[in-house]
């Protein structure tokens, strides 16, 4: 992997930073964040501006270019990769290390007095703008919005913004019509006394209208905004997508509808001017609801006194609680996904000893088996297929330069998932195709104990996910071990594999309480640098729990695994499990047998069924 | 306990809220927080303004009075007590329940347009001012400082502010001289590039100068502020206290000292004008360090650009990590405290069956036994001596109207502690002097399991206490039970029984990571309204833990109990304990026998020693 040569590009960028065609006054620094205009985690190629200017294409990083310097901030996952991908024009700023300056502090240290720092106001979230702007102002500089994205002006072969056809989802998938979702949203708006709600996150637009797209890889979303008023619905979207008769029918564009459900379709690019028009027309007390992570440009379109900002939107919260149709869909998707993985692991067990299976081949094979299942759409994220030391790189993705061959001597970790039209999956299994060492089994068993501690936890209604995080670590902590990532994230229903507002993490972000119907992952791990990685991940469903007592009538919750893929018993040191944990494993495997076994039978996959039966033999604990 | 009749008082308050003598413009609402000008938790009688206006005298609560309403916000510990103490003029706002509005939301819902909300700027912490002011402003109202406290204007028989003599502590108690503490503080100031540090919390002033007082009951503090410059020390304190030769000698007031250690003594009331003078004299880049919980009035004295605010001051953090002299003192104090409690419980066991022991008598007897111990100063908080249904009132304090007689038919809960010159104690034991029911034993055992889960927890260096809270609840949660308070708080060394910056709570306040040398309480409970209360509390010391592995060389921590008082085995359902939990109890009781037994022997308290030996017989688990 040789670095991208950026000398010429940086020269061009520095020219446009002074070009009056693009900037009112020259800017002495220009910030290139990671995101797109919707603050998406996964972005389209046309939005990979930071990768274009620097060569560094990890999922997190911010570039800042001044007249003299070019610097890149990224976190511990990407120190090596960024160092490899960037040329000597760039300084790597290792976030999380003690001596690394913040972007603000660095800017203040290198800028001449009274500088202007430019940024695309559509890309920077309003909360980040506020922090950065405040720090710069207190040092005598100014953060200024540069309307035209300066990278785009020099990116001559920039790919087009994708504009792929839409998929309509009927009630059998969504459970609730888009009209009923609009009604529910308007009632939340009325509660908070807001007149307008601006939908900026792509998955929120998709969920609200029961539409899906494929503009961004792995995430079935499409580029659009929406603005919902108490009597109007405006959808901002480009292309011929609204010409599709199925879409027109789904959105009832050609029907005679009550005016409050009539969707006005407007060009994607007109969101700002429309919002500005709304902003200018507001009477006192007419508030506009936005996410506090919406872009600075859209947030500024609404005068400050009229803004109502929240960390989580009502759509984000409603979307997290799955209804019966969505839950049933998620169940079906997970059964199909388990069938594919039984096929894969059965195949791996036969092929790995031959020495012909690489990480990439295994990942491809996993995709192949998944694609044979009904309603398969695409993967839900880049497959993490890693063996031996690669397993310790938590966000590893195999590429030809690192592609390692699976063997009977190393632990193999597969973290993968798919988008099916009825649901989204995300599962990690850690396997050994030979004989694991006692130490490997010990570590695996601690991770399993943590996984079970979360999965079997009973907790009161209203508990926030972060209060469960330590349960996942307790067995590791007892032996002085730990893992440096959170334990779980929300999962969408045929939507983004990572979604808010709930999660299970030691980082106390502003998570919302867990509620019956939410779906999260449970994925503790243990990683030994240069040696191996272990992670056991199920997607779990929050369900009411039956308890002996019921304090203050609050009710209790617990989790039900949606993922039904055997946990390799060969890796378990049964003597480290309590009786309760041992029973959990046996009951889980019994359920895998019954549910996935029946589906394997139905699909006539007899060899994989035999593998499943073998892998789900009950554990016997020595007393 | 009959409620305080507040009709007339509220009428008077509503009058002064409009009286131009006190307010520039009428205020439509007036906020009466709990605290004093130092944001103390325990306050002097002259500062009990919220109790005066409402009748509710729990340690936490905020009253807001509008022209039409009077509302009181308090937490789960005080729901019952507040309901009993307040008359029908007051609405109780149960914090932590889902439907309870925040103070801001409630104000916005009841206030007429464009209202003024008044508050004493010396009482409200700056961070609360900021949040409240922002929320009100965005709804079109204004938070305004009312210089004269409006409660004081109607409180005709308000007691005088106390001004008691000081106690000096030598190195054998404190381990570090005040001069060395000043040197360490100035080095922290230099690190952060601040020129001034303002000490506003009473326990921080006391700790810094190795002085103690008795201005506030239970907390050995005195009313004072301090302002530390790089070359100056100013102590703001009233009365003849600085005339005491011991104090003058201790502070070296009459010695020829290097100027940077010369203490300037100034009147307590001059803090604001002195700070304003400092604020006016600052050159650019000269910052002043304050706690973000300092009062709005003092914070405002420093122009915004010159303020350096942190949630915890360097004194708060240094004070939390006890040195060897302090730790040894805390150990001694806890042994003496255990001796007193062994005497008490032995006495109760004999007297309770006679039907002559009331809650108040038991509390008095506890104080009597403690006062026989060396270096006893006073209690560290009002003794919670509660039997039967009174035990369910979490912060109950017996008064003649509620004073219940202990009996062999009810559970007795005693939460008590003392200030000794060498340390502060806080211990809760729950006892039955007859035969507990199976249900009482079951609940007690879940609480004990939670207590052990925290006490025996092993966790990485750098872990924040709130990540341990769920361990204390897990056994209760499994059966649908819970308790509505945090699990632990920091404990001072002959200082406040509650201190920051660490704690163990489901509330994710900005706690600092636990460090070896810190001291916290471990006190899960279970409360059944109208029936009984259970709590098991030890003060525990954070110590390094030996573990099998050592991930990233981070090191691990665990707890060592400082409290050494038997847990009543009669209340334990041994079959609900794991082997590990059973061993924990037996080892703990063995240590009580050895350490406290030796001291009882030394003090010639043979009957109490026999009680201790009987109560610490090992548990036998049925396999």
mmCIF file of N, CA, C and O in Angstrom, chain A residues 188-266:
data_model
loop_
_atom_site.group_PDB
_atom_site.id
_atom_site.type_symbol
_atom_site.label_atom_id
_atom_site.label_comp_id
_atom_site.label_asym_id
_atom_site.label_seq_id
_atom_site.Cartn_x
_atom_site.Cartn_y
_atom_site.Cartn_z
ATOM 1 N N UNK A 188 -46.426 13.987 18.387
ATOM 2 C CA UNK A 188 -45.229 14.336 19.181
ATOM 3 C C UNK A 188 -44.898 15.821 19.018
ATOM 4 O O UNK A 188 -44.470 16.493 19.955
ATOM 5 N N UNK A 189 -45.063 16.326 17.788
ATOM 6 C CA UNK A 189 -44.787 17.745 17.542
ATOM 7 C C UNK A 189 -45.747 18.619 18.334
ATOM 8 O O UNK A 189 -45.349 19.618 18.935
ATOM 9 N N UNK A 190 -47.017 18.194 18.372
ATOM 10 C CA UNK A 190 -48.014 18.975 19.108
ATOM 11 C C UNK A 190 -47.681 18.986 20.595
ATOM 12 O O UNK A 190 -47.762 20.027 21.252
ATOM 13 N N UNK A 191 -47.275 17.808 21.115
ATOM 14 C CA UNK A 191 -46.861 17.714 22.535
ATOM 15 C C UNK A 191 -45.785 18.734 22.872
ATOM 16 O O UNK A 191 -45.799 19.339 23.935
ATOM 17 N N UNK A 192 -44.791 18.863 21.982
ATOM 18 C CA UNK A 192 -43.676 19.774 22.250
ATOM 19 C C UNK A 192 -43.943 21.175 21.702
ATOM 20 O O UNK A 192 -43.055 22.023 21.731
ATOM 21 N N UNK A 193 -45.121 21.355 21.175
ATOM 22 C CA UNK A 193 -45.494 22.663 20.642
ATOM 23 C C UNK A 193 -44.555 23.140 19.538
ATOM 24 O O UNK A 193 -44.126 24.295 19.535
ATOM 25 N N UNK A 194 -44.206 22.248 18.611
ATOM 26 C CA UNK A 194 -43.412 22.679 17.462
ATOM 27 C C UNK A 194 -44.294 22.581 16.221
ATOM 28 O O UNK A 194 -45.202 21.760 16.148
ATOM 29 N N UNK A 195 -44.025 23.466 15.254
ATOM 30 C CA UNK A 195 -44.849 23.531 14.051
ATOM 31 C C UNK A 195 -44.227 22.754 12.904
ATOM 32 O O UNK A 195 -44.912 22.360 11.965
ATOM 33 N N UNK A 196 -42.896 22.585 12.954
ATOM 34 C CA UNK A 196 -42.196 21.956 11.841
ATOM 35 C C UNK A 196 -41.184 20.962 12.377
ATOM 36 O O UNK A 196 -40.579 21.198 13.426
ATOM 37 N N UNK A 197 -40.993 19.901 11.633
ATOM 38 C CA UNK A 197 -39.950 18.955 11.982
ATOM 39 C C UNK A 197 -39.119 18.710 10.728
ATOM 40 O O UNK A 197 -39.655 18.423 9.663
ATOM 41 N N UNK A 198 -37.796 18.841 10.857
ATOM 42 C CA UNK A 198 -36.899 18.668 9.710
ATOM 43 C C UNK A 198 -36.189 17.325 9.838
ATOM 44 O O UNK A 198 -35.504 17.074 10.834
ATOM 45 N N UNK A 199 -36.396 16.450 8.865
ATOM 46 C CA UNK A 199 -35.780 15.127 8.900
ATOM 47 C C UNK A 199 -34.484 15.194 8.097
ATOM 48 O O UNK A 199 -34.514 15.393 6.879
ATOM 49 N N UNK A 200 -33.349 15.045 8.799
ATOM 50 C CA UNK A 200 -32.066 15.185 8.107
ATOM 51 C C UNK A 200 -31.312 13.864 7.990
ATOM 52 O O UNK A 200 -30.520 13.701 7.074
ATOM 53 N N UNK A 201 -31.523 12.933 8.903
ATOM 54 C CA UNK A 201 -30.795 11.656 8.851
ATOM 55 C C UNK A 201 -31.426 10.767 7.785
ATOM 56 O O UNK A 201 -32.652 10.653 7.696
ATOM 57 N N UNK A 202 -30.585 10.129 6.971
ATOM 58 C CA UNK A 202 -31.101 9.356 5.835
ATOM 59 C C UNK A 202 -31.977 8.190 6.292
ATOM 60 O O UNK A 202 -32.993 7.890 5.673
ATOM 61 N N UNK A 203 -31.579 7.513 7.375
ATOM 62 C CA UNK A 203 -32.404 6.367 7.801
ATOM 63 C C UNK A 203 -33.748 6.832 8.357
ATOM 64 O O UNK A 203 -34.725 6.095 8.303
ATOM 65 N N UNK A 204 -33.798 8.066 8.855
ATOM 66 C CA UNK A 204 -35.081 8.563 9.369
ATOM 67 C C UNK A 204 -36.046 8.877 8.226
ATOM 68 O O UNK A 204 -37.245 8.614 8.320
ATOM 69 N N UNK A 205 -35.504 9.431 7.128
ATOM 70 C CA UNK A 205 -36.352 9.675 5.951
ATOM 71 C C UNK A 205 -36.885 8.337 5.424
ATOM 72 O O UNK A 205 -38.081 8.176 5.156
ATOM 73 N N UNK A 206 -35.986 7.355 5.297
ATOM 74 C CA UNK A 206 -36.362 6.046 4.745
ATOM 75 C C UNK A 206 -37.441 5.393 5.605
ATOM 76 O O UNK A 206 -38.445 4.879 5.107
ATOM 77 N N UNK A 207 -37.226 5.433 6.927
ATOM 78 C CA UNK A 207 -38.180 4.796 7.850
ATOM 79 C C UNK A 207 -39.541 5.479 7.784
ATOM 80 O O UNK A 207 -40.582 4.821 7.712
ATOM 81 N N UNK A 208 -39.522 6.814 7.759
ATOM 82 C CA UNK A 208 -40.784 7.559 7.822
ATOM 83 C C UNK A 208 -41.684 7.238 6.626
ATOM 84 O O UNK A 208 -42.890 7.075 6.778
ATOM 85 N N UNK A 209 -41.075 7.139 5.446
ATOM 86 C CA UNK A 209 -41.885 6.927 4.235
ATOM 87 C C UNK A 209 -41.969 5.463 3.822
ATOM 88 O O UNK A 209 -42.478 5.146 2.750
ATOM 89 N N UNK A 210 -41.437 4.551 4.646
ATOM 90 C CA UNK A 210 -41.442 3.120 4.307
ATOM 91 C C UNK A 210 -40.812 2.868 2.934
ATOM 92 O O UNK A 210 -41.314 2.069 2.136
ATOM 93 N N UNK A 211 -39.733 3.601 2.663
ATOM 94 C CA UNK A 211 -38.978 3.433 1.419
ATOM 95 C C UNK A 211 -37.562 3.012 1.764
ATOM 96 O O UNK A 211 -37.062 3.306 2.852
ATOM 97 N N UNK A 212 -36.922 2.322 0.848
ATOM 98 C CA UNK A 212 -35.513 2.027 1.009
ATOM 99 C C UNK A 212 -34.804 2.364 -0.287
ATOM 100 O O UNK A 212 -35.430 2.487 -1.343
ATOM 101 N N UNK A 213 -33.456 2.527 -0.212
ATOM 102 C CA UNK A 213 -32.679 2.832 -1.406
ATOM 103 C C UNK A 213 -31.374 2.083 -1.369
ATOM 104 O O UNK A 213 -31.183 1.176 -0.545
ATOM 105 N N UNK A 214 -30.458 2.471 -2.250
ATOM 106 C CA UNK A 214 -29.137 1.853 -2.209
ATOM 107 C C UNK A 214 -28.088 2.876 -2.627
ATOM 108 O O UNK A 214 -27.135 2.562 -3.313
ATOM 109 N N UNK A 215 -28.277 4.112 -2.162
ATOM 110 C CA UNK A 215 -27.324 5.170 -2.508
ATOM 111 C C UNK A 215 -26.013 5.019 -1.733
ATOM 112 O O UNK A 215 -24.963 5.487 -2.176
ATOM 113 N N UNK A 216 -26.082 4.406 -0.555
ATOM 114 C CA UNK A 216 -24.894 4.231 0.274
ATOM 115 C C UNK A 216 -24.699 2.727 0.488
ATOM 116 O O UNK A 216 -25.650 2.033 0.842
ATOM 117 N N UNK A 217 -23.480 2.240 0.269
ATOM 118 C CA UNK A 217 -23.235 0.813 0.407
ATOM 119 C C UNK A 217 -23.577 0.347 1.823
ATOM 120 O O UNK A 217 -23.271 1.050 2.794
ATOM 121 N N UNK A 218 -24.173 -0.823 1.939
ATOM 122 C CA UNK A 218 -24.515 -1.464 3.213
ATOM 123 C C UNK A 218 -25.733 -0.856 3.915
ATOM 124 O O UNK A 218 -26.345 -1.500 4.744
ATOM 125 N N UNK A 219 -26.052 0.396 3.623
ATOM 126 C CA UNK A 219 -27.173 1.057 4.315
ATOM 127 C C UNK A 219 -28.273 1.295 3.290
ATOM 128 O O UNK A 219 -28.053 2.033 2.329
ATOM 129 N N UNK A 220 -29.432 0.701 3.458
ATOM 130 C CA UNK A 220 -30.473 0.808 2.416
ATOM 131 C C UNK A 220 -31.189 2.154 2.449
ATOM 132 O O UNK A 220 -32.392 2.208 2.650
ATOM 133 N N UNK A 221 -30.430 3.219 2.242
ATOM 134 C CA UNK A 221 -30.992 4.568 2.331
ATOM 135 C C UNK A 221 -30.814 5.301 1.003
ATOM 136 O O UNK A 221 -30.154 4.798 0.089
ATOM 137 N N UNK A 222 -31.397 6.463 0.906
ATOM 138 C CA UNK A 222 -31.305 7.269 -0.312
ATOM 139 C C UNK A 222 -31.169 8.725 0.084
ATOM 140 O O UNK A 222 -31.622 9.125 1.172
ATOM 141 N N UNK A 223 -30.538 9.524 -0.776
ATOM 142 C CA UNK A 223 -30.308 10.929 -0.445
ATOM 143 C C UNK A 223 -31.617 11.703 -0.510
ATOM 144 O O UNK A 223 -32.226 11.803 -1.577
ATOM 145 N N UNK A 224 -32.033 12.208 0.617
ATOM 146 C CA UNK A 224 -33.288 12.956 0.698
ATOM 147 C C UNK A 224 -33.353 13.684 2.036
ATOM 148 O O UNK A 224 -32.647 13.322 2.981
ATOM 149 N N UNK A 225 -34.143 14.714 2.071
ATOM 150 C CA UNK A 225 -34.541 15.367 3.321
ATOM 151 C C UNK A 225 -36.061 15.391 3.343
ATOM 152 O O UNK A 225 -36.704 15.224 2.300
ATOM 153 N N UNK A 226 -36.618 15.627 4.509
ATOM 154 C CA UNK A 226 -38.060 15.862 4.564
ATOM 155 C C UNK A 226 -38.340 16.962 5.571
ATOM 156 O O UNK A 226 -37.595 17.135 6.540
ATOM 157 N N UNK A 227 -39.375 17.714 5.307
ATOM 158 C CA UNK A 227 -39.829 18.722 6.263
ATOM 159 C C UNK A 227 -41.323 18.482 6.478
ATOM 160 O O UNK A 227 -42.108 18.521 5.530
ATOM 161 N N UNK A 228 -41.653 18.161 7.729
ATOM 162 C CA UNK A 228 -43.039 17.835 8.048
ATOM 163 C C UNK A 228 -43.647 19.008 8.820
ATOM 164 O O UNK A 228 -43.130 19.413 9.863
ATOM 165 N N UNK A 229 -44.713 19.557 8.287
ATOM 166 C CA UNK A 229 -45.469 20.586 9.004
ATOM 167 C C UNK A 229 -46.721 19.962 9.571
ATOM 168 O O UNK A 229 -46.976 18.768 9.380
ATOM 169 N N UNK A 230 -47.519 20.735 10.272
ATOM 170 C CA UNK A 230 -48.743 20.171 10.834
ATOM 171 C C UNK A 230 -49.757 19.860 9.723
ATOM 172 O O UNK A 230 -50.630 19.024 9.909
ATOM 173 N N UNK A 231 -49.594 20.520 8.579
ATOM 174 C CA UNK A 231 -50.534 20.278 7.471
ATOM 175 C C UNK A 231 -49.851 20.016 6.151
ATOM 176 O O UNK A 231 -50.502 19.950 5.113
ATOM 177 N N UNK A 232 -48.525 19.935 6.155
ATOM 178 C CA UNK A 232 -47.810 19.759 4.893
ATOM 179 C C UNK A 232 -46.718 18.716 5.067
ATOM 180 O O UNK A 232 -46.243 18.467 6.182
ATOM 181 N N UNK A 233 -46.357 18.103 3.925
ATOM 182 C CA UNK A 233 -45.256 17.142 3.904
ATOM 183 C C UNK A 233 -44.409 17.491 2.687
ATOM 184 O O UNK A 233 -44.912 17.500 1.560
ATOM 185 N N UNK A 234 -43.138 17.804 2.918
ATOM 186 C CA UNK A 234 -42.264 18.081 1.777
ATOM 187 C C UNK A 234 -41.134 17.074 1.774
ATOM 188 O O UNK A 234 -40.470 16.873 2.795
ATOM 189 N N UNK A 235 -40.942 16.455 0.612
ATOM 190 C CA UNK A 235 -39.884 15.462 0.464
ATOM 191 C C UNK A 235 -38.897 15.997 -0.568
ATOM 192 O O UNK A 235 -39.287 16.302 -1.697
ATOM 193 N N UNK A 236 -37.632 16.146 -0.170
ATOM 194 C CA UNK A 236 -36.604 16.706 -1.038
ATOM 195 C C UNK A 236 -35.770 15.564 -1.583
ATOM 196 O O UNK A 236 -34.999 14.936 -0.846
ATOM 197 N N UNK A 237 -35.910 15.285 -2.874
ATOM 198 C CA UNK A 237 -35.262 14.111 -3.444
ATOM 199 C C UNK A 237 -35.045 14.344 -4.935
ATOM 200 O O UNK A 237 -35.861 14.999 -5.584
ATOM 201 N N UNK A 238 -33.920 13.824 -5.452
ATOM 202 C CA UNK A 238 -33.572 14.065 -6.856
ATOM 203 C C UNK A 238 -33.842 12.848 -7.726
ATOM 204 O O UNK A 238 -34.029 11.743 -7.237
ATOM 205 N N UNK A 239 -33.784 13.092 -9.044
ATOM 206 C CA UNK A 239 -33.775 12.008 -10.014
ATOM 207 C C UNK A 239 -35.157 11.590 -10.444
ATOM 208 O O UNK A 239 -36.165 12.195 -10.062
ATOM 209 N N UNK A 240 -35.163 10.538 -11.226
ATOM 210 C CA UNK A 240 -36.423 10.034 -11.773
ATOM 211 C C UNK A 240 -37.113 9.115 -10.783
ATOM 212 O O UNK A 240 -38.067 8.429 -11.126
ATOM 213 N N UNK A 241 -36.599 9.066 -9.571
ATOM 214 C CA UNK A 241 -37.093 8.061 -8.641
ATOM 215 C C UNK A 241 -38.569 8.229 -8.359
ATOM 216 O O UNK A 241 -39.256 7.261 -8.058
ATOM 217 N N UNK A 242 -39.033 9.468 -8.483
ATOM 218 C CA UNK A 242 -40.446 9.722 -8.213
ATOM 219 C C UNK A 242 -41.312 9.447 -9.440
ATOM 220 O O UNK A 242 -42.528 9.632 -9.399
ATOM 221 N N UNK A 243 -40.662 9.013 -10.547
ATOM 222 C CA UNK A 243 -41.428 8.656 -11.747
ATOM 223 C C UNK A 243 -41.867 7.197 -11.683
ATOM 224 O O UNK A 243 -42.754 6.765 -12.402
ATOM 225 N N UNK A 244 -41.213 6.418 -10.828
ATOM 226 C CA UNK A 244 -41.514 4.989 -10.691
ATOM 227 C C UNK A 244 -42.968 4.817 -10.236
ATOM 228 O O UNK A 244 -43.358 5.320 -9.173
ATOM 229 N N UNK A 245 -43.782 4.148 -11.034
ATOM 230 C CA UNK A 245 -45.208 4.016 -10.672
ATOM 231 C C UNK A 245 -45.407 3.374 -9.299
ATOM 232 O O UNK A 245 -46.328 3.759 -8.566
ATOM 233 N N UNK A 246 -44.539 2.404 -8.946
ATOM 234 C CA UNK A 246 -44.704 1.756 -7.638
ATOM 235 C C UNK A 246 -44.505 2.775 -6.513
ATOM 236 O O UNK A 246 -45.222 2.764 -5.506
ATOM 237 N N UNK A 247 -43.526 3.651 -6.697
ATOM 238 C CA UNK A 247 -43.260 4.672 -5.683
ATOM 239 C C UNK A 247 -44.417 5.673 -5.635
ATOM 240 O O UNK A 247 -44.893 6.056 -4.564
ATOM 241 N N UNK A 248 -44.901 6.072 -6.823
ATOM 242 C CA UNK A 248 -46.013 7.041 -6.874
ATOM 243 C C UNK A 248 -47.259 6.465 -6.185
ATOM 244 O O UNK A 248 -47.938 7.152 -5.429
ATOM 245 N N UNK A 249 -47.490 5.204 -6.441
ATOM 246 C CA UNK A 249 -48.627 4.521 -5.827
ATOM 247 C C UNK A 249 -48.449 4.457 -4.302
ATOM 248 O O UNK A 249 -49.350 4.776 -3.524
ATOM 249 N N UNK A 250 -47.214 4.049 -3.904
ATOM 250 C CA UNK A 250 -46.908 3.890 -2.475
ATOM 251 C C UNK A 250 -47.112 5.217 -1.726
ATOM 252 O O UNK A 250 -47.687 5.247 -0.630
ATOM 253 N N UNK A 251 -46.648 6.294 -2.344
ATOM 254 C CA UNK A 251 -46.751 7.602 -1.682
ATOM 255 C C UNK A 251 -48.081 8.297 -2.002
ATOM 256 O O UNK A 251 -48.312 9.429 -1.562
ATOM 257 N N UNK A 252 -48.918 7.614 -2.813
ATOM 258 C CA UNK A 252 -50.217 8.151 -3.236
ATOM 259 C C UNK A 252 -50.084 9.539 -3.849
ATOM 260 O O UNK A 252 -50.882 10.443 -3.571
ATOM 261 N N UNK A 253 -49.046 9.688 -4.704
ATOM 262 C CA UNK A 253 -48.765 11.004 -5.278
ATOM 263 C C UNK A 253 -49.868 11.440 -6.244
ATOM 264 O O UNK A 253 -50.076 12.626 -6.450
ATOM 265 N N UNK A 254 -50.547 10.459 -6.857
ATOM 266 C CA UNK A 254 -51.534 10.824 -7.866
ATOM 267 C C UNK A 254 -52.965 10.666 -7.362
ATOM 268 O O UNK A 254 -53.906 10.729 -8.127
ATOM 269 N N UNK A 255 -53.109 10.420 -6.054
ATOM 270 C CA UNK A 255 -54.459 10.231 -5.515
ATOM 271 C C UNK A 255 -55.003 11.559 -4.992
ATOM 272 O O UNK A 255 -54.245 12.486 -4.721
ATOM 273 N N UNK A 256 -56.291 11.590 -4.838
ATOM 274 C CA UNK A 256 -56.900 12.749 -4.185
ATOM 275 C C UNK A 256 -56.841 12.472 -2.692
ATOM 276 O O UNK A 256 -57.505 11.579 -2.182
ATOM 277 N N UNK A 257 -55.995 13.184 -2.014
ATOM 278 C CA UNK A 257 -55.763 12.923 -0.598
ATOM 279 C C UNK A 257 -56.191 14.137 0.202
ATOM 280 O O UNK A 257 -56.239 15.249 -0.299
ATOM 281 N N UNK A 258 -56.458 13.917 1.494
ATOM 282 C CA UNK A 258 -56.602 15.055 2.387
ATOM 283 C C UNK A 258 -55.327 15.875 2.247
ATOM 284 O O UNK A 258 -54.232 15.312 2.186
ATOM 285 N N UNK A 259 -55.440 17.198 2.241
ATOM 286 C CA UNK A 259 -54.250 18.016 1.971
ATOM 287 C C UNK A 259 -53.105 17.743 2.947
ATOM 288 O O UNK A 259 -51.941 17.832 2.564
ATOM 289 N N UNK A 260 -53.409 17.364 4.200
ATOM 290 C CA UNK A 260 -52.315 17.183 5.167
ATOM 291 C C UNK A 260 -51.482 15.935 4.893
ATOM 292 O O UNK A 260 -50.455 15.728 5.538
ATOM 293 N N UNK A 261 -51.947 15.076 3.951
ATOM 294 C CA UNK A 261 -51.143 13.909 3.601
ATOM 295 C C UNK A 261 -50.607 13.968 2.178
ATOM 296 O O UNK A 261 -50.047 13.015 1.662
ATOM 297 N N UNK A 262 -50.784 15.091 1.547
ATOM 298 C CA UNK A 262 -50.314 15.300 0.187
ATOM 299 C C UNK A 262 -48.818 15.577 0.262
ATOM 300 O O UNK A 262 -48.383 16.527 0.922
ATOM 301 N N UNK A 263 -48.029 14.746 -0.394
ATOM 302 C CA UNK A 263 -46.572 14.937 -0.342
ATOM 303 C C UNK A 263 -46.141 15.855 -1.483
ATOM 304 O O UNK A 263 -46.412 15.576 -2.648
ATOM 305 N N UNK A 264 -45.480 16.964 -1.129
ATOM 306 C CA UNK A 264 -44.899 17.824 -2.165
ATOM 307 C C UNK A 264 -43.475 17.339 -2.410
ATOM 308 O O UNK A 264 -42.659 17.352 -1.479
ATOM 309 N N UNK A 265 -43.178 16.949 -3.617
ATOM 310 C CA UNK A 265 -41.828 16.483 -3.942
ATOM 311 C C UNK A 265 -41.023 17.670 -4.453
ATOM 312 O O UNK A 265 -41.481 18.401 -5.342
ATOM 313 N N UNK A 266 -39.848 17.893 -3.894
ATOM 314 C CA UNK A 266 -39.039 19.057 -4.267
ATOM 315 C C UNK A 266 -37.613 18.608 -4.520
ATOM 316 O O UNK A 266 -37.197 17.553 -4.036
#
